[in-house]
Short mmCIF file of C-alpha atoms and ligand atoms in Angstrom, two decimals:
data_model
loop_
_atom_site.label_atom_id
_atom_site.label_comp_id
_atom_site.label_asym_id
_atom_site.label_seq_id
_atom_site.Cartn_x
_atom_site.Cartn_y
_atom_site.Cartn_z
CA MET J 1 0.76 13.55 -16.97
CA ASP J 2 2.89 15.02 -14.20
CA LYS J 3 6.55 14.31 -13.60
CA MET J 4 8.64 14.67 -10.50
CA ILE J 5 11.87 16.59 -11.00
CA ILE J 6 14.55 16.03 -8.40
CA GLU J 7 17.95 17.55 -7.82
CA GLY J 8 19.68 14.87 -5.76
CA GLY J 9 22.68 14.72 -3.47
CA ILE J 10 21.19 16.67 -0.58
CA PRO J 11 21.04 15.00 2.86
CA LEU J 12 17.46 15.13 4.12
CA ILE J 13 17.14 16.55 7.60
CA GLY J 14 14.18 17.23 9.85
CA GLU J 15 10.90 15.72 10.99
CA VAL J 16 8.18 14.03 9.02
CA GLN J 17 4.72 12.86 10.03
CA VAL J 18 3.43 9.62 8.60
CA SER J 19 -0.18 9.45 7.30
CA GLY J 20 -2.82 6.79 7.91
CA SER J 21 -2.25 3.44 6.22
CA LYS J 22 -3.64 3.07 2.71
CA ASN J 23 -3.86 -0.70 2.99
CA ALA J 24 -5.79 -0.49 6.26
CA ALA J 25 -8.08 2.35 5.19
CA LEU J 26 -9.20 0.53 2.01
CA PRO J 27 -10.78 -2.55 3.63
CA ILE J 28 -12.14 -0.48 6.51
CA ILE J 29 -13.92 1.84 4.07
CA ALA J 30 -15.20 -1.23 2.17
CA SER J 31 -16.42 -2.76 5.45
CA SER J 32 -18.70 0.25 6.04
CA ILE J 33 -21.08 -1.45 3.55
CA MET J 34 -22.02 -3.83 6.38
CA PHE J 35 -22.76 -1.25 9.10
CA ASP J 36 -26.32 -0.06 9.77
CA ASP J 37 -25.56 3.36 11.26
CA ALA J 38 -25.92 6.38 8.98
CA GLY J 39 -22.81 8.05 10.39
CA ASN J 40 -19.91 5.61 10.24
CA GLU J 41 -16.73 7.51 11.09
CA ILE J 42 -13.23 6.73 9.97
CA PHE J 43 -10.36 8.92 11.14
CA ASN J 44 -6.80 9.31 9.87
CA VAL J 45 -7.81 8.43 6.30
CA PRO J 46 -4.98 9.45 3.96
CA ASP J 47 -5.76 11.69 1.00
CA LEU J 48 -4.73 9.39 -1.85
CA GLU J 49 -5.90 8.40 -5.30
CA ASP J 50 -6.67 4.83 -4.14
CA ILE J 51 -8.85 6.21 -1.37
CA LYS J 52 -10.67 8.40 -3.91
CA THR J 53 -11.24 5.27 -6.01
CA ILE J 54 -12.79 3.23 -3.18
CA LYS J 55 -14.98 6.21 -2.21
CA LYS J 56 -16.09 6.53 -5.84
CA LEU J 57 -16.93 2.84 -5.84
CA LEU J 58 -18.99 3.11 -2.64
CA ILE J 59 -20.82 6.15 -4.01
CA SER J 60 -21.61 4.20 -7.19
CA LEU J 61 -23.19 1.54 -4.96
CA GLY J 62 -25.43 4.19 -3.40
CA ALA J 63 -23.45 5.21 -0.31
CA GLU J 64 -23.21 8.81 0.84
CA ILE J 65 -19.78 10.01 1.87
CA LYS J 66 -18.96 13.25 3.67
CA GLU J 67 -15.55 14.63 4.34
CA SER J 68 -15.55 16.47 7.62
CA GLY J 69 -13.78 19.78 8.25
CA GLU J 70 -10.96 17.75 9.74
CA THR J 71 -9.39 16.66 6.50
CA ASP J 72 -8.59 13.11 7.53
CA LYS J 73 -12.09 12.16 8.72
CA VAL J 74 -14.58 10.41 6.47
CA ILE J 75 -18.25 9.85 7.36
CA ILE J 76 -20.08 7.11 5.46
CA ASN J 77 -23.75 6.26 5.26
CA THR J 78 -24.34 2.98 3.43
CA SER J 79 -28.00 2.53 4.36
CA ASN J 80 -29.14 3.42 0.82
CA ILE J 81 -27.02 0.95 -1.11
CA ASN J 82 -29.01 -0.15 -4.16
CA ASN J 83 -26.35 -1.34 -6.59
CA TYR J 84 -24.10 -4.35 -6.09
CA GLU J 85 -21.63 -4.04 -8.90
CA ALA J 86 -17.94 -3.07 -8.91
CA PRO J 87 -17.34 -2.23 -12.58
CA TYR J 88 -14.20 -3.01 -14.58
CA ASP J 89 -13.30 0.68 -14.87
CA LEU J 90 -12.77 0.99 -11.13
CA VAL J 91 -11.36 -2.47 -10.45
CA LYS J 92 -8.75 -2.12 -13.17
CA THR J 93 -7.51 1.17 -11.66
CA MET J 94 -7.33 -0.40 -8.22
CA ARG J 95 -7.34 -4.12 -7.51
CA ALA J 96 -8.33 -3.55 -3.88
CA SER J 97 -11.82 -2.76 -5.24
CA VAL J 98 -12.42 -6.52 -4.88
CA LEU J 99 -12.68 -5.79 -1.15
CA VAL J 100 -16.36 -4.93 -1.64
CA LEU J 101 -17.11 -8.55 -2.58
CA GLY J 102 -17.19 -9.97 0.96
CA PRO J 103 -19.19 -7.09 2.49
CA LEU J 104 -21.79 -6.99 -0.34
CA LEU J 105 -22.33 -10.74 -0.15
CA ALA J 106 -22.60 -10.70 3.64
CA LYS J 107 -25.02 -7.79 3.85
CA TYR J 108 -26.96 -7.87 0.56
CA LYS J 109 -26.42 -11.54 -0.40
CA ARG J 110 -25.26 -10.59 -3.86
CA ALA J 111 -22.37 -8.95 -5.67
CA ARG J 112 -21.06 -8.51 -9.17
CA VAL J 113 -17.40 -7.63 -9.19
CA SER J 114 -15.10 -7.33 -12.19
CA LEU J 115 -12.07 -9.62 -12.23
CA PRO J 116 -9.03 -7.38 -11.80
CA GLY J 117 -6.80 -8.96 -14.47
CA GLY J 118 -3.01 -8.93 -14.22
CA CYS J 119 -0.90 -6.00 -13.15
CA ALA J 120 2.65 -4.69 -13.32
CA ILE J 121 3.87 -6.88 -10.47
CA GLY J 122 2.29 -10.21 -11.38
CA ALA J 123 -0.81 -12.18 -12.32
CA ARG J 124 -2.41 -11.65 -8.91
CA PRO J 125 -5.45 -13.91 -9.19
CA ILE J 126 -8.31 -13.82 -6.65
CA ASP J 127 -8.97 -17.57 -6.58
CA PHE J 128 -8.32 -17.79 -2.81
CA HIS J 129 -11.01 -15.16 -2.18
CA LEU J 130 -13.52 -16.99 -4.36
CA ASN J 131 -12.79 -20.49 -3.03
CA ALA J 132 -13.13 -19.28 0.56
CA LEU J 133 -16.40 -17.45 -0.13
CA LYS J 134 -17.75 -20.61 -1.80
CA LEU J 135 -16.95 -22.53 1.40
CA LEU J 136 -18.97 -19.92 3.30
CA GLY J 137 -21.95 -20.75 1.10
CA ALA J 138 -21.68 -18.33 -1.81
CA ASN J 139 -22.64 -19.43 -5.32
CA ILE J 140 -20.04 -17.99 -7.61
CA VAL J 141 -19.73 -18.00 -11.37
CA VAL J 142 -17.26 -16.08 -13.45
CA ASP J 143 -18.86 -14.75 -16.60
CA HIS J 144 -17.82 -12.10 -19.14
CA GLY J 145 -14.93 -11.03 -16.88
CA TYR J 146 -17.16 -10.60 -13.85
CA VAL J 147 -17.52 -12.54 -10.62
CA GLU J 148 -21.24 -13.08 -10.08
CA ALA J 149 -21.91 -14.10 -6.50
CA PHE J 150 -25.06 -14.68 -4.53
CA THR J 151 -26.14 -16.54 -1.42
CA GLU J 152 -29.25 -17.19 0.63
CA GLN J 153 -27.21 -16.95 3.80
CA LEU J 154 -23.48 -17.25 4.43
CA ARG J 155 -22.58 -19.87 7.01
CA GLY J 156 -19.40 -20.30 9.07
CA ALA J 157 -16.79 -22.71 7.70
CA THR J 158 -13.13 -23.64 8.07
CA ILE J 159 -10.95 -21.91 5.53
CA ASN J 160 -7.39 -23.09 4.88
CA PHE J 161 -5.52 -20.56 2.76
CA PRO J 162 -2.84 -22.27 0.60
CA ILE J 163 -0.61 -19.26 1.21
CA PRO J 164 -1.44 -16.18 3.26
CA SER J 165 -3.30 -13.55 1.27
CA VAL J 166 -3.83 -10.08 2.73
CA THR J 167 -6.95 -8.96 0.89
CA GLY J 168 -8.14 -12.60 0.71
CA THR J 169 -8.07 -12.80 4.51
CA GLU J 170 -9.80 -9.42 4.72
CA ASN J 171 -12.61 -10.41 2.35
CA VAL J 172 -13.24 -13.59 4.35
CA VAL J 173 -13.07 -11.83 7.74
CA MET J 174 -15.66 -9.31 6.53
CA ALA J 175 -17.98 -11.86 4.93
CA ALA J 176 -17.79 -14.18 7.95
CA SER J 177 -18.61 -11.43 10.41
CA LEU J 178 -22.28 -11.46 9.26
CA ALA J 179 -22.41 -15.22 8.52
CA GLU J 180 -24.35 -17.69 10.64
CA GLY J 181 -22.00 -19.56 12.99
CA THR J 182 -18.26 -19.67 13.39
CA THR J 183 -15.56 -19.36 10.75
CA VAL J 184 -11.98 -20.43 11.38
CA ILE J 185 -9.35 -19.02 9.02
CA ASN J 186 -6.14 -21.04 9.01
CA ASN J 187 -2.96 -19.69 7.44
CA ALA J 188 -4.48 -16.23 7.65
CA ALA J 189 -2.22 -13.35 6.66
CA ARG J 190 -0.58 -11.64 9.65
CA GLU J 191 -0.24 -8.09 8.33
CA PRO J 192 -1.16 -5.41 10.91
CA GLU J 193 -3.67 -3.89 8.47
CA ILE J 194 -5.82 -7.02 8.98
CA ASP J 195 -5.80 -6.51 12.74
CA ASP J 196 -6.77 -2.89 12.20
CA LEU J 197 -9.75 -4.05 10.13
CA ILE J 198 -10.68 -6.52 12.89
CA LEU J 199 -10.55 -3.73 15.48
CA ALA J 200 -12.77 -1.56 13.27
CA LEU J 201 -15.32 -4.36 12.76
CA ASN J 202 -15.36 -5.18 16.47
CA THR J 203 -16.20 -1.52 17.33
CA GLY J 204 -19.53 -2.07 15.61
CA GLY J 205 -20.36 -5.37 17.30
CA ALA J 206 -18.45 -7.99 15.31
CA ASP J 207 -16.89 -10.88 17.22
CA ILE J 208 -13.48 -11.57 15.68
CA LYS J 209 -10.30 -12.77 17.37
CA ARG J 210 -6.86 -13.71 16.16
CA ILE J 211 -6.32 -16.71 18.44
CA GLU J 212 -2.90 -17.64 17.06
CA PRO J 213 -0.57 -15.64 14.82
CA SER J 214 -2.02 -17.30 11.68
CA VAL J 215 -5.48 -18.31 12.91
CA ILE J 216 -8.48 -15.99 13.03
CA VAL J 217 -11.83 -17.01 14.48
CA VAL J 218 -14.95 -15.11 13.44
CA ASN J 219 -18.21 -15.68 15.31
CA GLY J 220 -20.90 -14.37 13.01
CA VAL J 221 -23.29 -11.74 14.40
CA LYS J 222 -26.72 -10.64 13.16
CA LYS J 223 -25.84 -7.00 12.54
CA LEU J 224 -23.13 -4.42 12.78
CA ASN J 225 -24.07 -1.06 14.28
CA LYS J 226 -21.71 1.87 14.02
CA LEU J 227 -18.18 1.92 12.66
CA SER J 228 -15.91 4.35 14.48
CA HIS J 229 -12.22 3.83 14.03
CA ARG J 230 -8.87 5.58 13.63
CA VAL J 231 -6.72 4.03 10.90
CA LEU J 232 -3.27 2.87 11.96
CA PRO J 233 -0.10 4.57 10.63
CA ASP J 234 1.25 3.58 7.23
CA ARG J 235 4.28 1.35 7.86
CA ILE J 236 5.29 1.41 4.20
CA GLU J 237 5.30 5.20 4.04
CA ALA J 238 7.35 5.17 7.27
CA GLY J 239 9.79 2.66 5.78
CA THR J 240 10.09 4.76 2.61
CA PHE J 241 11.12 7.83 4.65
CA MET J 242 13.57 5.68 6.60
CA VAL J 243 15.24 4.75 3.31
CA ALA J 244 15.13 8.44 2.27
CA SER J 245 17.30 9.23 5.29
CA ALA J 246 19.66 6.31 4.73
CA ILE J 247 20.10 6.90 0.99
CA THR J 248 20.81 10.66 1.34
CA ARG J 249 22.96 10.18 4.47
CA GLY J 250 20.42 12.38 6.20
CA ASP J 251 18.98 12.60 9.69
CA ILE J 252 15.20 12.26 9.86
CA THR J 253 12.83 11.90 12.79
CA ILE J 254 9.74 9.98 11.73
CA LYS J 255 6.61 10.54 13.79
CA ASP J 256 3.12 9.03 14.08
CA ILE J 257 4.32 5.51 13.42
CA ASN J 258 3.90 2.16 15.12
CA ILE J 259 7.41 0.91 15.93
CA GLY J 260 6.21 -2.67 16.42
CA HIS J 261 5.12 -2.87 12.77
CA LEU J 262 8.51 -1.78 11.44
CA LYS J 263 10.78 -4.37 13.05
CA ALA J 264 11.93 -6.09 9.85
CA VAL J 265 12.68 -2.76 8.16
CA ILE J 266 14.45 -1.35 11.24
CA ASP J 267 16.59 -4.50 11.48
CA LYS J 268 17.52 -4.45 7.79
CA LEU J 269 18.40 -0.75 7.71
CA SER J 270 20.45 -1.08 10.90
CA GLU J 271 22.31 -3.98 9.32
CA ALA J 272 22.99 -1.69 6.33
CA GLY J 273 24.66 0.78 8.71
CA ALA J 274 21.91 3.33 9.47
CA LYS J 275 21.81 4.55 13.08
CA ILE J 276 18.28 4.18 14.39
CA VAL J 277 17.12 5.51 17.73
CA ILE J 278 13.66 4.57 18.97
CA ASN J 279 12.30 7.71 20.65
CA SER J 280 8.99 6.16 21.67
CA GLN J 281 6.47 3.63 20.39
CA SER J 282 5.40 6.21 17.79
CA SER J 283 8.62 7.92 16.78
CA LEU J 284 12.14 7.09 15.65
CA ARG J 285 15.20 8.93 14.41
CA ILE J 286 17.29 7.53 11.59
CA LYS J 287 20.71 8.81 10.56
CA GLY J 288 22.25 7.56 7.37
CA SER J 289 25.84 6.37 7.48
CA LYS J 290 28.54 7.41 5.00
CA VAL J 291 29.20 3.78 4.10
CA ILE J 292 26.05 1.89 3.20
CA LYS J 293 26.70 -1.82 3.78
CA SER J 294 25.41 -4.39 1.31
CA VAL J 295 22.77 -6.62 2.87
CA ASP J 296 20.78 -9.46 1.38
CA VAL J 297 17.03 -8.95 1.47
CA ALA J 298 14.33 -11.62 1.10
CA THR J 299 10.72 -10.51 1.00
CA ALA J 300 8.04 -12.64 2.67
CA PRO J 301 4.65 -12.13 4.32
CA TYR J 302 4.54 -10.18 7.62
CA PRO J 303 6.35 -10.18 10.02
CA ASP J 304 9.22 -10.65 7.53
CA PHE J 305 10.55 -8.01 5.18
CA PRO J 306 7.63 -6.53 3.19
CA THR J 307 7.48 -6.87 -0.58
CA ASP J 308 6.10 -3.31 -0.55
CA MET J 309 9.57 -2.14 0.66
CA GLN J 310 11.64 -4.23 -1.78
CA ALA J 311 12.00 -1.59 -4.50
CA GLN J 312 12.94 1.13 -2.00
CA MET J 313 15.53 -1.14 -0.35
CA MET J 314 16.96 -1.95 -3.77
CA ALA J 315 17.38 1.78 -4.44
CA LEU J 316 19.48 1.97 -1.27
CA MET J 317 21.54 -1.08 -2.18
CA THR J 318 22.45 0.41 -5.57
CA ILE J 319 24.90 2.70 -3.74
CA SER J 320 26.05 0.18 -1.15
CA SER J 321 29.65 -0.88 -0.60
CA GLY J 322 29.49 -4.37 -2.13
CA LEU J 323 27.29 -7.06 -3.56
CA CYS J 324 23.92 -8.30 -2.35
CA VAL J 325 21.03 -10.48 -3.41
CA ILE J 326 17.44 -9.28 -3.20
CA SER J 327 14.91 -12.09 -3.46
CA GLU J 328 11.29 -11.33 -4.20
CA ASN J 329 9.21 -14.16 -2.79
CA VAL J 330 5.69 -12.70 -2.84
CA PHE J 331 5.08 -11.47 -6.41
CA GLU J 332 6.57 -13.03 -9.53
CA ASN J 333 7.22 -9.90 -11.54
CA ARG J 334 8.17 -7.23 -9.07
CA PHE J 335 11.45 -6.05 -10.61
CA MET J 336 10.12 -3.52 -13.12
CA HIS J 337 12.11 -0.79 -11.35
CA VAL J 338 15.42 -2.50 -12.12
CA ALA J 339 15.72 -1.25 -15.71
CA GLU J 340 14.88 2.27 -14.57
CA LEU J 341 17.38 2.21 -11.67
CA MET J 342 19.98 1.13 -14.24
CA ARG J 343 19.24 4.30 -16.21
CA LEU J 344 20.45 6.16 -13.12
CA GLY J 345 23.68 4.13 -13.17
CA ALA J 346 22.77 1.19 -10.93
CA ASN J 347 24.35 -2.20 -11.53
CA VAL J 348 21.66 -4.87 -11.13
CA LYS J 349 21.18 -8.27 -12.73
CA VAL J 350 17.90 -10.14 -12.45
CA ARG J 351 17.73 -13.96 -12.41
CA ASN J 352 14.21 -15.29 -11.92
CA ASN J 353 13.08 -13.90 -8.58
CA PHE J 354 16.58 -12.76 -7.54
CA ALA J 355 18.24 -9.45 -8.20
CA ILE J 356 21.98 -9.22 -7.72
CA VAL J 357 22.91 -5.67 -6.87
CA LYS J 358 26.48 -4.46 -7.07
CA GLY J 359 26.79 -1.10 -5.36
CA VAL J 360 28.15 1.80 -7.42
CA LYS J 361 29.89 4.90 -6.04
CA ARG J 362 27.15 7.26 -7.14
CA LEU J 363 24.01 7.43 -9.23
CA SER J 364 23.59 10.16 -11.79
CA GLY J 365 20.39 12.00 -12.75
CA ALA J 366 18.36 10.78 -15.72
CA GLU J 367 14.81 10.53 -17.02
CA VAL J 368 13.03 7.45 -15.69
CA MET J 369 9.54 6.04 -15.74
CA ALA J 370 7.51 4.68 -12.83
CA THR J 371 5.77 1.36 -13.44
CA ASP J 372 3.92 0.79 -10.19
CA LEU J 373 3.39 2.39 -6.82
CA ARG J 374 6.45 1.19 -4.91
CA ALA J 375 8.65 1.28 -8.03
CA SER J 376 7.90 5.00 -8.27
CA ALA J 377 8.91 5.47 -4.63
CA SER J 378 12.21 3.70 -5.32
CA LEU J 379 12.90 5.96 -8.31
CA VAL J 380 12.20 9.09 -6.28
CA LEU J 381 14.56 7.78 -3.57
CA ALA J 382 17.24 6.98 -6.14
CA GLY J 383 16.72 10.45 -7.64
CA LEU J 384 17.32 11.99 -4.21
CA ALA J 385 20.69 10.20 -4.14
CA SER J 386 21.67 11.04 -7.73
CA PHE J 387 24.27 13.63 -8.70
CA ASP J 388 25.27 15.39 -11.94
CA GLY J 389 21.95 16.75 -13.13
CA TYR J 390 18.30 16.27 -12.53
CA THR J 391 16.21 13.15 -12.32
CA ALA J 392 12.76 13.28 -13.88
CA VAL J 393 10.35 10.54 -12.80
CA SER J 394 7.40 10.26 -15.15
CA ARG J 395 4.06 8.44 -14.65
CA ILE J 396 4.05 9.82 -11.15
CA TYR J 397 0.34 9.08 -10.86
CA HIS J 398 1.45 5.71 -9.49
CA LEU J 399 3.00 7.53 -6.54
CA ASP J 400 -0.19 9.49 -5.90
CA ARG J 401 -2.05 6.21 -5.39
CA GLY J 402 -0.20 5.53 -2.16
CA TYR J 403 1.82 8.48 -0.84
CA GLU J 404 0.14 11.53 0.65
CA LYS J 405 1.86 14.82 -0.24
CA MET J 406 5.11 12.99 -0.91
CA GLU J 407 6.91 15.91 -2.56
CA LYS J 408 5.74 18.36 0.09
CA LYS J 409 6.98 16.09 2.88
CA LEU J 410 10.32 15.59 1.10
CA ALA J 411 10.67 19.32 0.39
CA ASN J 412 10.11 20.03 4.09
CA LEU J 413 13.10 17.79 4.77
CA GLY J 414 15.22 19.88 2.41
CA ALA J 415 14.79 17.94 -0.82
CA VAL J 416 14.90 19.90 -4.04
CA ILE J 417 11.89 18.36 -5.73
CA SER J 418 9.03 19.63 -7.80
CA ARG J 419 6.02 18.32 -9.69
CA VAL J 420 5.69 19.61 -13.21
CA SER J 421 3.44 18.90 -16.15
CA GLU J 422 4.70 16.93 -19.16
CA ALA J 423 4.94 20.10 -21.27
CA GLU J 424 6.94 22.01 -18.67
CA SER J 425 9.42 19.17 -18.34
CA SER J 426 9.92 18.35 -22.02
CA ASN J 427 13.54 19.29 -21.57
CA ILE J 428 14.56 18.98 -17.96
CA ASN J 429 17.86 20.77 -18.38
CA GLU J 430 16.19 23.74 -20.02
CA PHE J 431 13.63 23.59 -17.25
CA ALA J 432 16.40 23.62 -14.64
CA GLU J 433 17.99 26.66 -16.23
CA LYS J 434 14.79 28.62 -15.78
CA ASP J 435 15.92 28.81 -12.18
CA ILE J 436 12.62 27.56 -10.89
CA ASN J 437 12.71 27.20 -7.18
CA TYR J 438 12.14 23.48 -6.82
CA GLY J 439 10.31 22.26 -3.81
CA LYS J 440 8.64 25.59 -3.15
CA GLY J 441 4.96 26.32 -3.20
CA MET J 442 3.71 22.73 -2.73
C1 UD1 R 1 -1.79 -6.83 -0.42
C2 UD1 R 1 -1.42 -5.37 -0.41
C3 UD1 R 1 -0.18 -5.13 -1.26
C4 UD1 R 1 0.95 -6.05 -0.80
C5 UD1 R 1 0.49 -7.49 -0.74
C6 UD1 R 1 1.53 -8.42 -0.13
C7 UD1 R 1 -3.54 -4.23 -0.10
C8 UD1 R 1 -4.60 -3.39 -0.71
N1 UD1 R 1 -2.54 -4.60 -0.92
O1 UD1 R 1 -2.11 -7.19 -1.76
O2 UD1 R 1 0.21 -3.77 -1.11
O3 UD1 R 1 2.03 -5.94 -1.72
O4 UD1 R 1 -0.70 -7.61 0.06
O5 UD1 R 1 1.91 -7.98 1.11
O6 UD1 R 1 -3.56 -4.54 1.06
N2 UD1 R 1 -2.59 -14.91 -4.46
C9 UD1 R 1 -3.16 -15.90 -5.24
N3 UD1 R 1 -4.53 -16.02 -5.24
C10 UD1 R 1 -5.32 -15.17 -4.52
C11 UD1 R 1 -4.72 -14.17 -3.73
C12 UD1 R 1 -3.35 -14.07 -3.72
O7 UD1 R 1 -2.47 -16.67 -5.90
O8 UD1 R 1 -6.54 -15.33 -4.56
C13 UD1 R 1 -1.12 -14.77 -4.42
C14 UD1 R 1 -0.64 -13.43 -5.03
O9 UD1 R 1 -0.52 -13.50 -6.43
C15 UD1 R 1 0.67 -13.23 -4.32
C16 UD1 R 1 0.41 -13.80 -2.92
O10 UD1 R 1 -0.72 -14.66 -3.06
O11 UD1 R 1 1.68 -13.97 -4.93
C17 UD1 R 1 0.10 -12.79 -1.85
O12 UD1 R 1 -0.81 -11.86 -2.34
P1 UD1 R 1 -1.86 -11.10 -1.43
O13 UD1 R 1 -1.41 -11.11 0.00
O14 UD1 R 1 -3.21 -11.61 -1.72
O15 UD1 R 1 -1.74 -9.61 -1.99
P2 UD1 R 1 -2.89 -8.55 -2.06
O16 UD1 R 1 -3.86 -8.81 -0.96
O17 UD1 R 1 -3.39 -8.45 -3.46
#
């Protein structure tokens, strides 16, 4: 298992390009199941472990996938699908594997998908997905840990989500696009990744409109032809680099982004004292300020502050000038990073879904362990702001699920960071003394 070794305290300076969005690419790749053309094209697909998992899943269903010479383009032919099962092995590595449920049901009228089980950030059931698909006419039983679903024909229905669910909305949008008649989704999630999926489906002949911020109308069509779509930029990766600038008191220009999708993060970081200049709709410059102000943060579904940025924002607040409260309102158990941040010297107390963060003057390097994707990003960020020795972040495979070439991008901004194997890093101080040139050769 690899570790990330970081020598902190260096302001990050320069330009960084953001990759395609993981959370948009996943449902779009899953949606290719429903398209008839043998050459569905998806551009700007990030090279990530989660993307490898969804490709593996599609291949196991019978799809053929080609990577083109351009590294971020994926070509998918799903015309030979002959298996309808998403096995436990894949679903447990990546919950988003449940995104094949809607497309398989819509196109092949059957699906067998493992229940994902709990994960590091909460129970995360999929009851909303299943209840909505039942309303569309699916027969669903849960047996031996698997969702067994079949239908003679899905039919349009009105779906009222109890609370907005991102992948729940996506599964229903996909299933409804090949259903007979019209589906209305009330209290649909508003995340931009859903609109990117809608755009992708509409390129192939689907008829889907968001008629109000939380209402999506899907007029079912008989078939979908060819998928050809460029995935939107990853707003969470962009936000993570914004915090990297703020936490190291750096000066970073972030390119290939969609400014409109970052409003809540821009507002919060500005409130915390960072100087943000919008260069264009796809680029901004963020300069960290010497004094990082304490700001309260409350996560909520889009367009509010994203839960996927909570851990990174907490890393920043650990070295802020005062006291703040971070409330996690989306997932019940998303504070696993707290104990690890405390190993770096942070002062955080958790009460239910609140974390009270009292800023400290400086963090100091230590060995820490990543517990989930965004928690690992927050530990890397905290490591970049730590002094007095190295920070070693283990279980870095979590980071590889959702950040493309993270250490290379950080090294290009001047970070002293390196990925090493467990054996190499058994004693980080000894490792440091070997005078290895961190950050080089990645
Ligand atoms: C997606 C994102 C994830 C992000 C999350 C919230 C992808 C692949 N993942 O996850 O990065 O953190 O949105 O923005 O896009 N819930 C239920 N029953 C359900 C579905 C959801 O109770 O059937 C609850 C969840 O436990 C959670 C809340 O609803 O408390 C929102 O979850 P949801 O939006 O569904 O998250 P995901 O789609 O799993």
